[in-house]
PDB file of C-alpha atoms in Angstrom:
ATOM      1  CA  MET A  79       9.957 -13.511   8.081  1.00  0.00           C
ATOM      2  CA  SER A  80       7.517 -11.401   6.072  1.00  0.00           C
ATOM      3  CA  ASP A  81       8.013 -10.891   2.357  1.00  0.00           C
ATOM      4  CA  LEU A  82       8.269  -7.116   2.854  1.00  0.00           C
ATOM      5  CA  LEU A  83      10.785  -7.454   5.689  1.00  0.00           C
ATOM      6  CA  GLY A  84      12.845  -9.851   3.573  1.00  0.00           C
ATOM      7  CA  ARG A  85      12.926  -7.399   0.658  1.00  0.00           C
ATOM      8  CA  LEU A  86      13.977  -4.572   2.988  1.00  0.00           C
ATOM      9  CA  ARG A  87      16.736  -6.628   4.598  1.00  0.00           C
ATOM     10  CA  ALA A  88      18.022  -7.594   1.150  1.00  0.00           C
ATOM     11  CA  ARG A  89      18.329  -3.875   0.401  1.00  0.00           C
ATOM     12  CA  GLY A  90      20.367  -3.331   3.587  1.00  0.00           C
ATOM     13  CA  TRP A  91      17.573  -1.400   5.338  1.00  0.00           C
ATOM     14  CA  ARG A  92      18.371  -0.881   9.018  1.00  0.00           C
ATOM     15  CA  VAL A  93      15.730  -2.807  10.978  1.00  0.00           C
ATOM     16  CA  THR A  94      15.056  -1.272  14.391  1.00  0.00           C
ATOM     17  CA  SER A  95      12.371  -2.651  16.680  1.00  0.00           C
ATOM     18  CA  GLN A  96      10.048   0.236  15.733  1.00  0.00           C
ATOM     19  CA  ARG A  97      10.559  -0.235  11.999  1.00  0.00           C
ATOM     20  CA  ARG A  98      10.116  -3.985  12.319  1.00  0.00           C
ATOM     21  CA  VAL A  99       6.760  -3.549  14.065  1.00  0.00           C
ATOM     22  CA  VAL A 100       5.508  -1.180  11.345  1.00  0.00           C
ATOM     23  CA  VAL A 101       6.556  -3.656   8.641  1.00  0.00           C
ATOM     24  CA  GLU A 102       4.949  -6.568  10.493  1.00  0.00           C
ATOM     25  CA  VAL A 103       1.669  -4.626  10.803  1.00  0.00           C
ATOM     26  CA  LEU A 104       1.705  -4.007   7.041  1.00  0.00           C
ATOM     27  CA  ASP A 105       2.471  -7.611   6.125  1.00  0.00           C
ATOM     28  CA  GLY A 106      -0.175  -9.597   4.275  1.00  0.00           C
ATOM     29  CA  ASP A 107      -2.441  -9.678   1.251  1.00  0.00           C
ATOM     30  CA  HIS A 108      -5.131  -7.036   0.817  1.00  0.00           C
ATOM     31  CA  VAL A 109      -3.642  -4.851   3.565  1.00  0.00           C
ATOM     32  CA  HIS A 110      -4.528  -1.188   2.982  1.00  0.00           C
ATOM     33  CA  LEU A 111      -4.257   0.518   6.355  1.00  0.00           C
ATOM     34  CA  THR A 112      -4.223   4.236   7.111  1.00  0.00           C
ATOM     35  CA  ALA A 113      -1.237   5.640   9.020  1.00  0.00           C
ATOM     36  CA  ASP A 114      -3.412   5.909  12.137  1.00  0.00           C
ATOM     37  CA  GLU A 115      -4.461   2.260  11.807  1.00  0.00           C
ATOM     38  CA  VAL A 116      -0.805   1.263  11.418  1.00  0.00           C
ATOM     39  CA  HIS A 117       0.057   3.257  14.556  1.00  0.00           C
ATOM     40  CA  THR A 118      -2.793   1.725  16.579  1.00  0.00           C
ATOM     41  CA  ARG A 119      -1.799  -1.828  15.633  1.00  0.00           C
ATOM     42  CA  ALA A 120       1.915  -1.132  16.093  1.00  0.00           C
ATOM     43  CA  ALA A 121       1.296   0.343  19.565  1.00  0.00           C
ATOM     44  CA  ARG A 122      -0.409  -2.906  20.620  1.00  0.00           C
ATOM     45  CA  ARG A 123       2.882  -4.683  19.909  1.00  0.00           C
ATOM     46  CA  LEU A 124       5.283  -1.954  21.007  1.00  0.00           C
ATOM     47  CA  ALA A 125       3.619   0.515  23.368  1.00  0.00           C
ATOM     48  CA  GLU A 126       6.332   3.167  23.135  1.00  0.00           C
ATOM     49  CA  ILE A 127       6.163   3.587  19.344  1.00  0.00           C
ATOM     50  CA  SER A 128       5.302   7.163  18.423  1.00  0.00           C
ATOM     51  CA  ARG A 129       2.969   8.379  15.718  1.00  0.00           C
ATOM     52  CA  ALA A 130       5.915  10.331  14.227  1.00  0.00           C
ATOM     53  CA  THR A 131       7.977   7.144  13.944  1.00  0.00           C
ATOM     54  CA  VAL A 132       5.121   5.408  12.130  1.00  0.00           C
ATOM     55  CA  TYR A 133       4.656   8.327   9.719  1.00  0.00           C
ATOM     56  CA  ASN A 134       8.408   8.599   9.093  1.00  0.00           C
ATOM     57  CA  THR A 135       8.741   4.862   8.500  1.00  0.00           C
ATOM     58  CA  LEU A 136       5.780   4.840   6.104  1.00  0.00           C
ATOM     59  CA  SER A 137       7.263   7.795   4.195  1.00  0.00           C
ATOM     60  CA  GLU A 138      10.592   6.011   3.932  1.00  0.00           C
ATOM     61  CA  LEU A 139       8.949   2.784   2.729  1.00  0.00           C
ATOM     62  CA  VAL A 140       7.059   4.744   0.058  1.00  0.00           C
ATOM     63  CA  ALA A 141      10.247   6.541  -1.014  1.00  0.00           C
ATOM     64  CA  LEU A 142      11.993   3.171  -1.331  1.00  0.00           C
ATOM     65  CA  GLY A 143       9.140   1.913  -3.521  1.00  0.00           C
ATOM     66  CA  GLU A 144       8.423  -0.971  -1.140  1.00  0.00           C
ATOM     67  CA  VAL A 145       5.000   0.377  -0.112  1.00  0.00           C
ATOM     68  CA  LYS A 146       2.544   2.347  -2.237  1.00  0.00           C
ATOM     69  CA  GLU A 147       0.225   5.106  -1.100  1.00  0.00           C
ATOM     70  CA  VAL A 148      -3.346   4.526  -2.219  1.00  0.00           C
ATOM     71  CA  ALA A 149      -5.816   7.408  -2.182  1.00  0.00           C
ATOM     72  CA  THR A 150      -9.473   6.866  -3.056  1.00  0.00           C
ATOM     73  CA  ASP A 151     -12.359   9.324  -3.105  1.00  0.00           C
ATOM     74  CA  GLY A 152     -10.876  11.871  -0.704  1.00  0.00           C
ATOM     75  CA  ARG A 153     -10.526   9.294   2.051  1.00  0.00           C
ATOM     76  CA  ALA A 154      -7.361   9.006   4.129  1.00  0.00           C
ATOM     77  CA  ARG A 155      -4.328   7.657   2.308  1.00  0.00           C
ATOM     78  CA  ARG A 156      -3.791   3.985   2.741  1.00  0.00           C
ATOM     79  CA  TYR A 157      -0.549   2.047   2.539  1.00  0.00           C
ATOM     80  CA  ASP A 158      -0.230  -1.021   0.329  1.00  0.00           C
ATOM     81  CA  PRO A 159       2.730  -3.334   1.016  1.00  0.00           C
ATOM     82  CA  ASN A 160       2.201  -5.303  -2.186  1.00  0.00           C
ATOM     83  CA  ALA A 161       4.280  -2.912  -4.290  1.00  0.00           C
ATOM     84  CA  ALA A 162       6.469  -5.722  -5.645  1.00  0.00           C
ATOM     85  CA  ARG A 163       3.605  -7.403  -7.534  1.00  0.00           C
ATOM     86  CA  PRO A 164       1.729  -5.352 -10.151  1.00  0.00           C
ATOM     87  CA  HIS A 165      -1.972  -5.140  -9.368  1.00  0.00           C
ATOM     88  CA  GLN A 166      -5.006  -2.875  -9.465  1.00  0.00           C
ATOM     89  CA  HIS A 167      -7.557  -2.051  -6.773  1.00  0.00           C
ATOM     90  CA  LEU A 168     -11.218  -2.839  -6.280  1.00  0.00           C
ATOM     91  CA  VAL A 169     -12.852  -0.275  -3.961  1.00  0.00           C
ATOM     92  CA  CYS A 170     -16.259  -0.378  -2.275  1.00  0.00           C
ATOM     93  CA  SER A 171     -18.030   2.926  -2.951  1.00  0.00           C
ATOM     94  CA  VAL A 172     -19.834   2.782   0.401  1.00  0.00           C
ATOM     95  CA  CYS A 173     -17.446   1.507   3.088  1.00  0.00           C
ATOM     96  CA  GLY A 174     -14.125   2.049   1.303  1.00  0.00           C
ATOM     97  CA  THR A 175     -12.895  -1.548   1.550  1.00  0.00           C
ATOM     98  CA  ILE A 176      -9.987  -2.081  -0.841  1.00  0.00           C
ATOM     99  CA  ARG A 177      -8.989  -5.400  -2.396  1.00  0.00           C
ATOM    100  CA  ASP A 178      -6.022  -6.136  -4.651  1.00  0.00           C
ATOM    101  CA  VAL A 179      -7.034  -7.558  -8.034  1.00  0.00           C
ATOM    102  CA  HIS A 180      -4.943  -8.967 -10.855  1.00  0.00           C
ATOM    103  CA  PRO A 181      -6.888  -8.578 -14.113  1.00  0.00           C
ATOM    104  CA  SER A 182      -5.527 -10.194 -17.237  1.00  0.00           C
ATOM    105  CA  GLY A 183      -4.082  -7.995 -19.903  1.00  0.00           C
ATOM    106  CA  ASP A 184      -1.876  -4.935 -19.883  1.00  0.00           C
ATOM    107  CA  PRO A 185      -3.649  -1.690 -18.887  1.00  0.00           C
ATOM    108  CA  LEU A 186      -1.044   0.253 -20.893  1.00  0.00           C
ATOM    109  CA  ALA A 187      -2.104  -1.576 -24.038  1.00  0.00           C
ATOM    110  CA  ALA A 188      -5.710  -0.468 -23.470  1.00  0.00           C
ATOM    111  CA  LEU A 189      -4.791   3.165 -24.165  1.00  0.00           C
ATOM    112  CA  PRO A 190      -4.776   3.689 -27.953  1.00  0.00           C
ATOM    113  CA  ASP A 191      -1.873   5.622 -29.481  1.00  0.00           C
ATOM    114  CA  ALA A 192      -4.286   8.388 -30.546  1.00  0.00           C
ATOM    115  CA  GLU A 193      -5.217   8.954 -26.883  1.00  0.00           C
ATOM    116  CA  ARG A 194      -1.613   9.219 -25.644  1.00  0.00           C
ATOM    117  CA  PHE A 195      -1.127  12.775 -26.984  1.00  0.00           C
ATOM    118  CA  GLY A 196       2.565  12.170 -27.535  1.00  0.00           C
ATOM    119  CA  PHE A 197       3.153  10.948 -23.973  1.00  0.00           C
ATOM    120  CA  THR A 198       5.525   8.073 -23.344  1.00  0.00           C
ATOM    121  CA  VAL A 199       3.323   6.174 -20.921  1.00  0.00           C
ATOM    122  CA  SER A 200       5.214   4.230 -18.269  1.00  0.00           C
ATOM    123  CA  GLU A 201       2.494   3.024 -15.930  1.00  0.00           C
ATOM    124  CA  ALA A 202      -1.262   2.903 -15.429  1.00  0.00           C
ATOM    125  CA  GLU A 203      -3.349   2.893 -12.271  1.00  0.00           C
ATOM    126  CA  VAL A 204      -6.790   1.392 -12.665  1.00  0.00           C
ATOM    127  CA  THR A 205      -9.339   1.487  -9.859  1.00  0.00           C
ATOM    128  CA  TYR A 206     -12.477  -0.622 -10.096  1.00  0.00           C
ATOM    129  CA  ARG A 207     -15.411   0.609  -8.014  1.00  0.00           C
ATOM    130  CA  GLY A 208     -18.541  -1.089  -6.830  1.00  0.00           C
ATOM    131  CA  LEU A 209     -20.245  -2.460  -3.745  1.00  0.00           C
ATOM    132  CA  CYS A 210     -18.684  -5.119  -1.545  1.00  0.00           C
ATOM    133  CA  PRO A 211     -20.857  -8.022  -0.347  1.00  0.00           C
ATOM    134  CA  SER A 212     -21.409  -6.314   3.047  1.00  0.00           C
ATOM    135  CA  CYS A 213     -22.762  -3.130   1.437  1.00  0.00           C
ATOM    136  CA  VAL A 214     -24.990  -4.646  -1.262  1.00  0.00           C
TER     137      VAL A 214
END
């Protein structure tokens, strides 16, 4: 059973065949698929799955905090199933490939008190950009 599916079952999430297929498509490291890519892959496993079901399931997974939406440079939103483990993203500026990275240190600590403008900062999203080996 996938890690994501296990977390959802532990929360009492109702697992239908359509939902299961969406979760299985999302399972894995460095998975950052668009909703259309999720639908295409899910339809290979379960031909009758609708685009609306995929979109609704993705929205529900995001609302539950089990999947994160990742938006980079005006490209289509991508869905990251690794919401349970804190990480940042490394994005290729040419092809848009996204990889999960786990830099050392706390990104919240990198923001000096003088730059917080009185905010109580609860999280930080850092995106590293560059060229992947295929685009160099």
